[in-house]
Coordinates of C-alpha atoms in Angstrom, one line a residue:
X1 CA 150.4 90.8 80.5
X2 CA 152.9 87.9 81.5
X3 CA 154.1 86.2 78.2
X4 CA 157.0 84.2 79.8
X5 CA 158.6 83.0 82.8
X6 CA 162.4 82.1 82.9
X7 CA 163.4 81.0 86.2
X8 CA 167.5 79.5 86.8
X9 CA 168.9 78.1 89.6
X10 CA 166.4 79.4 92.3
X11 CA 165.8 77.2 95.6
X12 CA 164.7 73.6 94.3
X13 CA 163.7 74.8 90.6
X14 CA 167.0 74.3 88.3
X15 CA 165.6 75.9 85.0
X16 CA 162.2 76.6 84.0
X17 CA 161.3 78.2 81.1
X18 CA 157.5 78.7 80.3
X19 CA 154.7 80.6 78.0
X20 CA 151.5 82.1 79.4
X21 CA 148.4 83.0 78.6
X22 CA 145.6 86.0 78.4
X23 CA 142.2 85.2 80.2
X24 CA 142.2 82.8 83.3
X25 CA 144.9 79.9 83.8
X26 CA 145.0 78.2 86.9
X27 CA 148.1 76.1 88.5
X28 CA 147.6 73.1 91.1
X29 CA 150.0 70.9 92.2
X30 CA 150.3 69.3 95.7
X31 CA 151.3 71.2 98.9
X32 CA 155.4 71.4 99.2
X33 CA 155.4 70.7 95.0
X34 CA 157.0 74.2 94.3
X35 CA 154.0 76.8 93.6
X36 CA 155.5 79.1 96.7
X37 CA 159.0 79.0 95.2
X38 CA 157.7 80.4 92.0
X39 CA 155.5 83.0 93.3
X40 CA 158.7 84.3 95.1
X41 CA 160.7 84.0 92.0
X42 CA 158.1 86.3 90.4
X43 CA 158.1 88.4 93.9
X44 CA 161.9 89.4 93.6
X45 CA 161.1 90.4 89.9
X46 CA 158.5 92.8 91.2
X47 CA 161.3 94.5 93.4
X48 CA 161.2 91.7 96.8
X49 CA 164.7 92.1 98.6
X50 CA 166.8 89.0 98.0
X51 CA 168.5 86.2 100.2
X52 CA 171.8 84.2 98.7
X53 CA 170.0 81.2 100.5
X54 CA 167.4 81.6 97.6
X55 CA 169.9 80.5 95.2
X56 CA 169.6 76.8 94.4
X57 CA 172.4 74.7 96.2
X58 CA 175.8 74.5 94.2
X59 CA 174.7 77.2 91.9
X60 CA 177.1 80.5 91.5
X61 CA 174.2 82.9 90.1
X62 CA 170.5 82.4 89.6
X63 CA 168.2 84.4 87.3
X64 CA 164.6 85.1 86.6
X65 CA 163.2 87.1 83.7
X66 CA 160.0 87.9 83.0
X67 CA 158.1 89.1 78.9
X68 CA 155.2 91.5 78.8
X69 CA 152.9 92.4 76.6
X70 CA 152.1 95.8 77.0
X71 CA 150.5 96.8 74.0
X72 CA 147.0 97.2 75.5
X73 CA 148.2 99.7 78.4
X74 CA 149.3 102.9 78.1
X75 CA 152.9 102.5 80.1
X76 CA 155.3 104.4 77.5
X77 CA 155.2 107.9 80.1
X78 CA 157.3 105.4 82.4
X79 CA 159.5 104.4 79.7
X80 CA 160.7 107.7 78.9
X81 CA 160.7 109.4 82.1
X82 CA 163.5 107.3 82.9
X83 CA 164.9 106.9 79.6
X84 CA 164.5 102.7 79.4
X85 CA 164.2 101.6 75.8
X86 CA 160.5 101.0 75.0
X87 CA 158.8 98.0 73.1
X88 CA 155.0 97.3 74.3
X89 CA 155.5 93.9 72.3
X90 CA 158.1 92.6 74.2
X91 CA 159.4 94.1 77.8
X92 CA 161.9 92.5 79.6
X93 CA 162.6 92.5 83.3
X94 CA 165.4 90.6 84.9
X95 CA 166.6 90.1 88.0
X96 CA 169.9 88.5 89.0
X97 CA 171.7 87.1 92.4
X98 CA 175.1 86.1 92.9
X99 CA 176.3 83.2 95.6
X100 CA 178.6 86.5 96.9
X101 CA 175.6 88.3 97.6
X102 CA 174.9 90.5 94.4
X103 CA 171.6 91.5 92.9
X104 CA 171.2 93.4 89.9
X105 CA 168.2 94.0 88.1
X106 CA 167.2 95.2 84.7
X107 CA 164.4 96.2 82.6
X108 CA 164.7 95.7 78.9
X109 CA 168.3 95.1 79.2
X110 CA 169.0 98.6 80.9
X111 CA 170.1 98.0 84.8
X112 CA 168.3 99.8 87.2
X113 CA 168.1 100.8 90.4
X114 CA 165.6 98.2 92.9
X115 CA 162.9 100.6 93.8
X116 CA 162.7 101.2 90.1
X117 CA 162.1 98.0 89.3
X118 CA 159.1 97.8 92.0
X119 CA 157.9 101.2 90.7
X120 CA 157.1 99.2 87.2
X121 CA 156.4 95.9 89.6
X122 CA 153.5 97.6 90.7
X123 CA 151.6 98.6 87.3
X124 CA 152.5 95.1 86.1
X125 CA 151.1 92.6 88.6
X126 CA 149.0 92.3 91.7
X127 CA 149.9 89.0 93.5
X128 CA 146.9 88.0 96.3
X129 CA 148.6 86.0 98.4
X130 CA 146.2 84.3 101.6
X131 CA 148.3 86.3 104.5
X132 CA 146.6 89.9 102.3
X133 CA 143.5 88.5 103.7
X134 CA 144.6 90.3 106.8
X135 CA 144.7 93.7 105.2
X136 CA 141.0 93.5 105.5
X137 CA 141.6 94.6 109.4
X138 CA 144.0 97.3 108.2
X139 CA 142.6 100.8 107.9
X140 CA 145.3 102.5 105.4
X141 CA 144.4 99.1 103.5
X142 CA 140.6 99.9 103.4
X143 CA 140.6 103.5 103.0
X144 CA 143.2 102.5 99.5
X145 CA 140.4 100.2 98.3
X146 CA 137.9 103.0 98.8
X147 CA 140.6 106.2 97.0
X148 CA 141.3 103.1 93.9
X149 CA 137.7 102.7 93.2
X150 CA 136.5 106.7 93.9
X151 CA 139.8 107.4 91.5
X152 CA 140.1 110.1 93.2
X153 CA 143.8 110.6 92.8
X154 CA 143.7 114.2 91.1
X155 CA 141.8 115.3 94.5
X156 CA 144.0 113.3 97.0
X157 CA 147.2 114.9 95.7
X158 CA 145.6 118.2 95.9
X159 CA 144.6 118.2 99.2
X160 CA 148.3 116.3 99.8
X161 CA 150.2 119.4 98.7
X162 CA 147.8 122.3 100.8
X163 CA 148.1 120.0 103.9
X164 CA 152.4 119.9 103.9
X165 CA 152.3 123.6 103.5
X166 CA 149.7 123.6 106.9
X167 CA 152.2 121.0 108.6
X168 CA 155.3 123.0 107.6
X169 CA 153.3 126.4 108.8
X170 CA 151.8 124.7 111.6
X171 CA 155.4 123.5 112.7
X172 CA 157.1 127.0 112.3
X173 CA 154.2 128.8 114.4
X174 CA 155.4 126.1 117.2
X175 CA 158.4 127.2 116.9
X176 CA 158.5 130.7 116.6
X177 CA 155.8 130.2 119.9
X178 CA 158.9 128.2 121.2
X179 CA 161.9 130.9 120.8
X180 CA 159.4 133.4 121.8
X181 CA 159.3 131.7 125.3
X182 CA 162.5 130.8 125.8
X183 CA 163.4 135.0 124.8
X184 CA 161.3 136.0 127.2
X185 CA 162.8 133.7 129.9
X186 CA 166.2 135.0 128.8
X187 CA 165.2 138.8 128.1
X188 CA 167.3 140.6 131.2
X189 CA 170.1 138.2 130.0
X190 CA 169.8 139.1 125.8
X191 CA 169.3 143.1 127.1
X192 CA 172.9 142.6 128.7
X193 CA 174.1 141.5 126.3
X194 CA 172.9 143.9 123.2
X195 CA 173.7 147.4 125.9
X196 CA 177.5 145.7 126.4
X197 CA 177.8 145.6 122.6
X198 CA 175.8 149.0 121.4
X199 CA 177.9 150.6 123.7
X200 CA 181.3 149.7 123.2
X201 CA 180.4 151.8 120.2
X202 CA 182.0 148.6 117.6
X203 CA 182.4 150.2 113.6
X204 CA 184.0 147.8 110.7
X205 CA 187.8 148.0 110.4
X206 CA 188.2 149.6 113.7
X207 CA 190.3 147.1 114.4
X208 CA 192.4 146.8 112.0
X209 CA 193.3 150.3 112.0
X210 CA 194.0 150.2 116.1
X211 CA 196.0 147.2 115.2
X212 CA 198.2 149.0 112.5
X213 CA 198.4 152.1 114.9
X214 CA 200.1 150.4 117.9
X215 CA 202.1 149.1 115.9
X216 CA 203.5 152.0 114.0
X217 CA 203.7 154.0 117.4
X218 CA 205.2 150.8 119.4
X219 CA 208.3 151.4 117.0
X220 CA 208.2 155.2 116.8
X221 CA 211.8 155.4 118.2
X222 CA 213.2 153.7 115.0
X223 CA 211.0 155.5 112.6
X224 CA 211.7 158.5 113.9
X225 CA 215.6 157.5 113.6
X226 CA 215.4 156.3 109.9
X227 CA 213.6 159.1 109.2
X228 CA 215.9 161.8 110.4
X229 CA 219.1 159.4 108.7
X230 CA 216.8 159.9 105.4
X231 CA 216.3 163.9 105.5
X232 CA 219.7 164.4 106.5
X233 CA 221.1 162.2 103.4
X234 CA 218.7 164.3 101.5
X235 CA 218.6 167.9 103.1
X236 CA 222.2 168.2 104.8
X237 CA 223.7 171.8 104.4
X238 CA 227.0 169.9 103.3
X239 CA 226.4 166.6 102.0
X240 CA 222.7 166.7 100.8
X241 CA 222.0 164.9 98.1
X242 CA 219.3 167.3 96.9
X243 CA 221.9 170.3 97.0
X244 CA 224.4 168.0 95.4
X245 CA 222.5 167.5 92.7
X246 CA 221.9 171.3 92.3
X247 CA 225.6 172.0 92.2
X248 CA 225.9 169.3 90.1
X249 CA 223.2 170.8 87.4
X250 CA 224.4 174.1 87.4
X251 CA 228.3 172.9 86.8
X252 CA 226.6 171.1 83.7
X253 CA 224.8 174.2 83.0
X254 CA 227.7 176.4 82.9
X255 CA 229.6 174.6 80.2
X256 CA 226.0 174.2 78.2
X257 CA 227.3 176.9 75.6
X258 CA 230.6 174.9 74.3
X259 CA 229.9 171.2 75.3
X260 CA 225.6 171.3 73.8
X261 CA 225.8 167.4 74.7
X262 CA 225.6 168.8 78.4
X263 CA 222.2 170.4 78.1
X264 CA 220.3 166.6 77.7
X265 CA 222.0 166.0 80.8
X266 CA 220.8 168.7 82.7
X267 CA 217.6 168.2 81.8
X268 CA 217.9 164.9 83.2
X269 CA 219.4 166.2 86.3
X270 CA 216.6 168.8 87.2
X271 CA 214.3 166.1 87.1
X272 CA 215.7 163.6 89.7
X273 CA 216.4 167.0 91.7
X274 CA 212.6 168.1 91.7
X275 CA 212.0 163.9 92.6
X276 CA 214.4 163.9 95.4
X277 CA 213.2 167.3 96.3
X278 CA 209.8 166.1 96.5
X279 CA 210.5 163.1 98.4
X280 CA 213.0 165.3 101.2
X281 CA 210.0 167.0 101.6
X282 CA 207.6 164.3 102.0
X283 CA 210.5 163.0 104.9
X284 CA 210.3 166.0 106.9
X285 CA 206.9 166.3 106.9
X286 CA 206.6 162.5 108.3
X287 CA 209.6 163.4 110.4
X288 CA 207.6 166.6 111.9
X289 CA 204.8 164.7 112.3
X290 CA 205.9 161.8 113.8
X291 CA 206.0 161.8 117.8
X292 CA 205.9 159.3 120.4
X293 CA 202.6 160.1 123.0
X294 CA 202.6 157.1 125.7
X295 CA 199.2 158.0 126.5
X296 CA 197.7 157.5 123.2
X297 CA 199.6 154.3 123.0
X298 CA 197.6 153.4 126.1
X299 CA 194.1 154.6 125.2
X300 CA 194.7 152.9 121.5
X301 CA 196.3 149.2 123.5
X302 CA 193.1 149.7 125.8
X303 CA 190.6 150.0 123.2
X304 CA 192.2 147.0 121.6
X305 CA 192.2 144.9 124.4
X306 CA 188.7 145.9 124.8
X307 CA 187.8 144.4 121.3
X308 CA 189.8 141.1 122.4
X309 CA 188.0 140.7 125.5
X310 CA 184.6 140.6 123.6
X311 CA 185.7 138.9 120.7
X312 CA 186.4 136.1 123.1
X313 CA 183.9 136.5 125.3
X314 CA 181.3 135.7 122.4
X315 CA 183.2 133.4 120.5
X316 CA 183.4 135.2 117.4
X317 CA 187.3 136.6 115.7
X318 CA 185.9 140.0 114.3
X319 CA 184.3 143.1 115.1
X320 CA 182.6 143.0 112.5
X321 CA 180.9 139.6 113.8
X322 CA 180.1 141.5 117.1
X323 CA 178.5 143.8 115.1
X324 CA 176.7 141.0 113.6
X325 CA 175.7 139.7 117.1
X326 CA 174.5 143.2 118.5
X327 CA 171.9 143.7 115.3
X328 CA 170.9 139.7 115.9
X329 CA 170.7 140.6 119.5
X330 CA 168.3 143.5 118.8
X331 CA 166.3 141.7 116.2
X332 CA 165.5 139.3 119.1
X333 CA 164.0 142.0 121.4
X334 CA 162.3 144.1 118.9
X335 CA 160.6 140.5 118.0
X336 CA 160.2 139.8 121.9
X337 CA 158.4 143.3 122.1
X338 CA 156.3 142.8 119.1
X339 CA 155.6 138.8 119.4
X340 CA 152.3 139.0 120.2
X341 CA 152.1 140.7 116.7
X342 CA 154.3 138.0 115.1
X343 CA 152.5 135.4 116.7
X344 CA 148.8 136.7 115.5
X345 CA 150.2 136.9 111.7
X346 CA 151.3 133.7 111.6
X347 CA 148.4 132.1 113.6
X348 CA 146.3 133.6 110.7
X349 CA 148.4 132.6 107.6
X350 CA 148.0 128.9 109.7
X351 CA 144.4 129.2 110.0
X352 CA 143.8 130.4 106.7
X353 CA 145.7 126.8 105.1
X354 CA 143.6 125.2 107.3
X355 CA 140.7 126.3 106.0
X356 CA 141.9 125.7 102.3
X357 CA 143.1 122.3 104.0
X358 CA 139.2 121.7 104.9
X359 CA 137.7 122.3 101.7
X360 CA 140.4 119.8 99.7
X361 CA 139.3 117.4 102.5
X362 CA 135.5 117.7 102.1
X363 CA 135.6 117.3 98.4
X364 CA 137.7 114.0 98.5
X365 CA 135.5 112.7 101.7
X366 CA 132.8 113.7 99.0
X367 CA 134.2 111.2 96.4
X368 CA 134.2 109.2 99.1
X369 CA 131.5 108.8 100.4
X370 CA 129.5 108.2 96.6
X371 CA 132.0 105.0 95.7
X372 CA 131.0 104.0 99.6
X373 CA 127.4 103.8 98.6
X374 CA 128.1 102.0 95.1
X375 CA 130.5 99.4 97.0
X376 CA 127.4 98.6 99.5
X377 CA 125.3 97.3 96.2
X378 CA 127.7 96.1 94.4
X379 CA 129.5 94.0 96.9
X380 CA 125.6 92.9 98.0
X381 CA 125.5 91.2 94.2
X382 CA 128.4 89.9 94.3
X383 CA 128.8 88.3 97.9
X384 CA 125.0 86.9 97.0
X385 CA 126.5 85.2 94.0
X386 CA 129.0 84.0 95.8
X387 CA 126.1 82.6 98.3
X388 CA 125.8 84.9 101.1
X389 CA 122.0 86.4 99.6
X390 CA 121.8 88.0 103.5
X391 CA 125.4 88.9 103.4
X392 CA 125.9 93.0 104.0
X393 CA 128.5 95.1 103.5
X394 CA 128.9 98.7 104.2
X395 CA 131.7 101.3 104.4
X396 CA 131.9 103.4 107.1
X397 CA 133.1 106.5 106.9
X398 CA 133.9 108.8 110.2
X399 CA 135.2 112.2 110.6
X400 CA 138.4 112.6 111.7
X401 CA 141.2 115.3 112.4
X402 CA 143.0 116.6 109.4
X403 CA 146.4 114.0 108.5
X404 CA 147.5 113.1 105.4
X405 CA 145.5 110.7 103.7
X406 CA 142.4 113.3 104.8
X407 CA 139.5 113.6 107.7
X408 CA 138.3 110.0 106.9
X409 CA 138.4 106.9 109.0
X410 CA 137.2 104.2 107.1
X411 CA 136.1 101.0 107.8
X412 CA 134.5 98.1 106.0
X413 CA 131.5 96.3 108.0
X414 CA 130.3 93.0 107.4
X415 CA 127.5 91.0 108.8
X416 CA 126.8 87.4 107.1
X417 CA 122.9 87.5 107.6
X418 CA 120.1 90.0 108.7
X419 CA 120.1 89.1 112.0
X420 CA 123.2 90.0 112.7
X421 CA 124.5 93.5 113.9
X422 CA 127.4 95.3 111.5
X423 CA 130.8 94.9 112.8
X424 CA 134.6 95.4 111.2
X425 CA 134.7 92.7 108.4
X426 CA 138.1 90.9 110.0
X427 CA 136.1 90.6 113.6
X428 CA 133.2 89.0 112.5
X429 CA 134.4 86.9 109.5
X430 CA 134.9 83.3 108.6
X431 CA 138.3 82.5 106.6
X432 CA 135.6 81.8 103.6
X433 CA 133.7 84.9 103.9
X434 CA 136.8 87.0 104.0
X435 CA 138.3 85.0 101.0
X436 CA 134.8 86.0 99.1
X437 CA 134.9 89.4 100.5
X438 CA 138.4 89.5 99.2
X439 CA 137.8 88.3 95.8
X440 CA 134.9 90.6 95.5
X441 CA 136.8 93.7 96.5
X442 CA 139.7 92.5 94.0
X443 CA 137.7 91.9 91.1
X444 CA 135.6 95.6 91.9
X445 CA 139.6 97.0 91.9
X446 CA 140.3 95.1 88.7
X447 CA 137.3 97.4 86.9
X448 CA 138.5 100.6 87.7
X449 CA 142.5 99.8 87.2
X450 CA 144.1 98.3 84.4
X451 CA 146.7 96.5 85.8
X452 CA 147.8 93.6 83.4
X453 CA 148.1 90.4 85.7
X454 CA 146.5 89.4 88.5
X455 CA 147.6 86.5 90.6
X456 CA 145.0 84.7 93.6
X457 CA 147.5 82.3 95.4
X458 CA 144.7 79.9 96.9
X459 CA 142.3 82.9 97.5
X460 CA 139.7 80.0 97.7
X461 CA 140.6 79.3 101.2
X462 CA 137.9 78.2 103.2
X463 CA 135.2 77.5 100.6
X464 CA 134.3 74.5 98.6
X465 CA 131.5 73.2 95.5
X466 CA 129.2 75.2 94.4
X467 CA 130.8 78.5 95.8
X468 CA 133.9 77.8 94.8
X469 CA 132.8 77.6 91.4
X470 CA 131.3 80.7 91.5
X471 CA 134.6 82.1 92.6
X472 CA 136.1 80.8 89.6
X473 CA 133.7 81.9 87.3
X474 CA 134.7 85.6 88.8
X475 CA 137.9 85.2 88.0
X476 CA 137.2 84.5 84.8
X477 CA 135.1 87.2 83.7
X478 CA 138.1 89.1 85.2
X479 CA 140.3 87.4 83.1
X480 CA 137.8 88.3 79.9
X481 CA 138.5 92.3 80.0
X482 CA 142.1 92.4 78.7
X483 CA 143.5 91.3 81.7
X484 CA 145.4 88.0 82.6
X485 CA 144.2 86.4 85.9
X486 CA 145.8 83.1 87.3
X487 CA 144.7 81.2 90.5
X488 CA 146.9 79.1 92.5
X489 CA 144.1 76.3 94.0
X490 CA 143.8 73.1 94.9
X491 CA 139.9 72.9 94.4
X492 CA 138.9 71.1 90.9
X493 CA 135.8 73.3 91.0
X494 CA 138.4 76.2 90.3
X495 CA 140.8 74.6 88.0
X496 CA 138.2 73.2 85.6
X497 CA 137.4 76.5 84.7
X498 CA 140.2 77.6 83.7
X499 CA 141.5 78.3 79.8
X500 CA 144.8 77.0 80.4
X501 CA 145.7 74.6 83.3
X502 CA 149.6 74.3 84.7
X503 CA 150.6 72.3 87.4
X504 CA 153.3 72.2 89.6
X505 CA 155.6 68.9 90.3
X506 CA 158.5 67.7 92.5
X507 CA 161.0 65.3 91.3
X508 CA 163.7 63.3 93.2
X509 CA 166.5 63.3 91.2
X510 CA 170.5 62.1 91.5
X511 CA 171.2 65.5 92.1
X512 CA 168.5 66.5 94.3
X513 CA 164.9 67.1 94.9
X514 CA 163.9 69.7 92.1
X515 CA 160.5 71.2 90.8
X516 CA 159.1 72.2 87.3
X517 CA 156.3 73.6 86.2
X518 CA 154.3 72.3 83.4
X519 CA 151.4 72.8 81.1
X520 CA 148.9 70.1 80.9
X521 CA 147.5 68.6 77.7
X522 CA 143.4 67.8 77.7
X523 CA 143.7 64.4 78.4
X524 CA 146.6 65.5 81.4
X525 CA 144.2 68.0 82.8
X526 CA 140.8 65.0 82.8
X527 CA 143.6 63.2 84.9
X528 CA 144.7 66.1 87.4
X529 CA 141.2 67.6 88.2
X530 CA 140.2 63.3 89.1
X531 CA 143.1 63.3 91.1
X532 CA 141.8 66.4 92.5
X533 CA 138.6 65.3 93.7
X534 CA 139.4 61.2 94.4
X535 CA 143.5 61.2 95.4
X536 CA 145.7 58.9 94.1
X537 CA 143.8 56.6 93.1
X538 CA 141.8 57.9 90.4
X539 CA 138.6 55.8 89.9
X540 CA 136.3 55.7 86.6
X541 CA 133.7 58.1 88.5
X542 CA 136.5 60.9 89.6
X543 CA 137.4 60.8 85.8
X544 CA 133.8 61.3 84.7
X545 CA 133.3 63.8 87.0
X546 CA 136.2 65.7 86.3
X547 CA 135.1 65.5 82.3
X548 CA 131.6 66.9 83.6
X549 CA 133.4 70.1 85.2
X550 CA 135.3 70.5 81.9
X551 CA 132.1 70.2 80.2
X552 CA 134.1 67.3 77.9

């Protein structure tokens, strides 16, 4: 719970450093004192974007900081799923603006990322401000009450996860429906296209090797000249180099008997002979072989600029992406011939989620429908201790189609007497009805989550005496089940009830107008709840009564 408030430099408040408490505080103060300011202070530490106009005028930076005790809740998961630094004595969150339009934030020292910050924001406090009276009127709003206090968030998620899987199936059985149609619109079109491509008769590297071969025979006249140059130089009956070498061997060879150095040398001889030989060979067989035929030139150039023509013509660069497109091309009619086929199988694997979808859904609108039947009775107790004893309240729960929250529509009725007909709470509702329905529905909430803090900001709206009173004793037995709960309120009836009383002041000072919030002694609270119920001037009787609703 809320240990500590540090608030610098924000709007009118220039520092403000306070201590709370466990159980039920309350905080008054007159309207324009301050008590919004604060509650915003504490909205930006719960993740609220931020406005430079928030920081207090001359001021380069403001900060506010926040101490929890945590000790009593089981948070540490959060801790160490995103490797903050735990201590369930003492957690920190900070938040920080700059006049140049910075924010940072941090919890326990370690900065983090804003949504973060919410994401702990949200286990830590519950603020009630008077405009989340209007969520009454808001489905989603109503149908969250009703999930919180089934806690049926095990079955919720489950029946989340089948549903995407139906949405993503559902989605692709459109659109395979969808290319199926526009196929068969375009079938004469896609047939063209696959008989051009089967029969040009395309195989990989085809063109690449037609490539090589106009080339080589495009030049034939000098290949076939170097290559005669070469055999000569080799083979000539006069100057061969291969005979040559022969003579040259045997000369060697001759004197082998009286010079024995010679024989290495013959040796060596031979070999580049049988080389040379080999390659002279190897010439004249290219040489024999090599012949210049115009008309295969033609059919090869032909063929080539066959391949070019397609290539362009489907705006690919290879054959072997025309290939590609031919096997795409008849993929798309065998599917267009067995769609109907395609279609069915999917259709099936769509109906099947569905059905899985269906009995997720029951079981949750099951859940559902229990905690609907426990909120009638208990919200009939409560709203006739808040005095409405003909008050009822029912949930209504209608089928729906499947979406992702379920097959519910629900919807909370109210009627303020027998005679009466049930209608939608925020149609038929008084602004002190709603604020009792409100308080009701907050304090059933508080039972089945432990959140640590809970702040009303003048949930009492609309109501006064005895009621209110009854309202604060709520709030107090809230405040009595390790939980802190603090009212904002300008009815005595409220504050004198609460364990620790703060109020909220606005000074005029040389520097400006600034507010501070303060904690009231005994004899400074007898003196605010009179003020509360006389004004001003506080009389003798206001300060006896205000004794009697401290029970002094």
């Amino acid at each position: 719970m809320l240990q500590q408030l540090y608030i610098k430099n924000f709007t009118l408040i220039d520092e403000l450093d306070i201590r709370l408490h466990p159980g039920f505080s309350v905080i008054t103060g007159e309207t324009g004192a301050g008590k919004s300011i604060i509650l915003g202070a504490i909205g930006l530490l719960l993740g609220q974007r931020a406005d430079t106009k928030s920081i207090k005028q001359g001021a380069d930076r403001c900060v506010i900081e926040a101490h929890f005790d945590l000790s009593r809740y089981d948070m540490k998961s959060f801790f160490d799923e995103n490797d903050i630094e735990y201590d369930d004595k003492d957690t920190i969150i900070r938040r920080e603006l700059t006049a140049t339009g910075k924010s940072r934030a941090f919890i326990n020292d370690t900065p983090v990322a804003l949504s973060m910050l919410k994401e702990l924001g949200d286990q830590l406090m519950d603020i009630h401000s008077q405009h989340q009276n209007l969520l009454l009127n808001k489905q989603d709003f109503q149908l969250n009450v009703v999930d919180i206090l089934a806690q049926d968030t095990k079955e919720v998620a489950a029946y989340q996860k089948v549903f995407a899987q139906y949405q993503q199936q559902k989605k692709a059985l459109e659109t395979l429906r969808e290319e199926i149609e526009r196929n068969r619109q375009n079938v004469d079109f896609l047939q063209f296209q696959f008989d051009e491509l089967s029969e040009s008769k395309l195989t990989k590297g085809e063109q690449e090797e037609l490539e090589q071969q106009s080339d080589t025979m495009s030049h034939a006249e000098e290949i076939k000249t170097a290559l005669y140059e070469t055999d000569n130089a080799l083979n000539g009956d006069e100057t061969g180099v291969v005979d040559m070498i022969r003579k040259a061997s045997n000369a060697l060879g001759s004197i082998s008997q009286v010079l024995p150095d010679s024989e290495e040398l013959v040796g060596r001889l031979d070999s580049c002979r049988i080389e040379l030989k080999d390659i002279a060979d190897e010439v004249r067989r290219m040489l024999n072989h090599t012949d210049f035929d115009p008309e295969e030139l033609d059919v090869i150039n032909n063929r080539l600029d066959r391949l070019y023509e397609l290539e362009k013509k489907y705006h690919v660069e290879t054959v072997e992406e025309l290939i590609s497109l031919r096997d795409q091309l008849q993929q798309q009619l065998n599917n267009i011939e067995n769609s109907d086929e395609a279609v069915a199988k999917k259709e099936k694997e769509v109906e099947q989620l569905h059905t899985i979808c269906q009995e997720h859904a029951n079981k949750v609108t099951k859940l559902r429908q229990t905690i609907a039947k426990q909120m009638k009775s208990q919200m009939a107790g409560r709203l006739e201790a808040l005095g409405m004893p003909h008050a009822r309240f029912e949930v209504s729960i209608t089928t729906t189609e499947l979406g992702r929250n379920g097959q519910d529509n629900v919807s909370f009725l109210f009627s303020a007497n027998t005679s009466t007909p049930l209608q939608s709470v925020a149609q038929v509702a008084s602004g002190g009805e709603i604020a009792r329905v409100m308080l009701s529905l907050k304090a059933m909430i508080s039972g089945a989550v432990k959140l640590p803090t809970i702040i009303f900001d003048e949930i009492d709206t609309g109501v006064s005496g005895k009621i209110a009173e009854k309202m604060a004793q709520i709030m107090q037995e809230m405040g009595q089940t390790e939980r802190q709960v603090i009212s904002i309120t300008h009815l005595p009836q409220i504050a004198a009830l609460g364990s620790h009383h703060y109020k909220v002041s606005k000074e005029e000072t040389p520097q400006g107008t600034i507010s501070q919030m303060t904690e009231l002694t005994p004899d400074e609270r007898i003196n605010e709840i009179a003020q509360m119920l006389s004004g001003s001037n506080i009389s003798k009787a206001a300060i006896d009564n205000a004794k009697q609703l401290l029970k002094l």
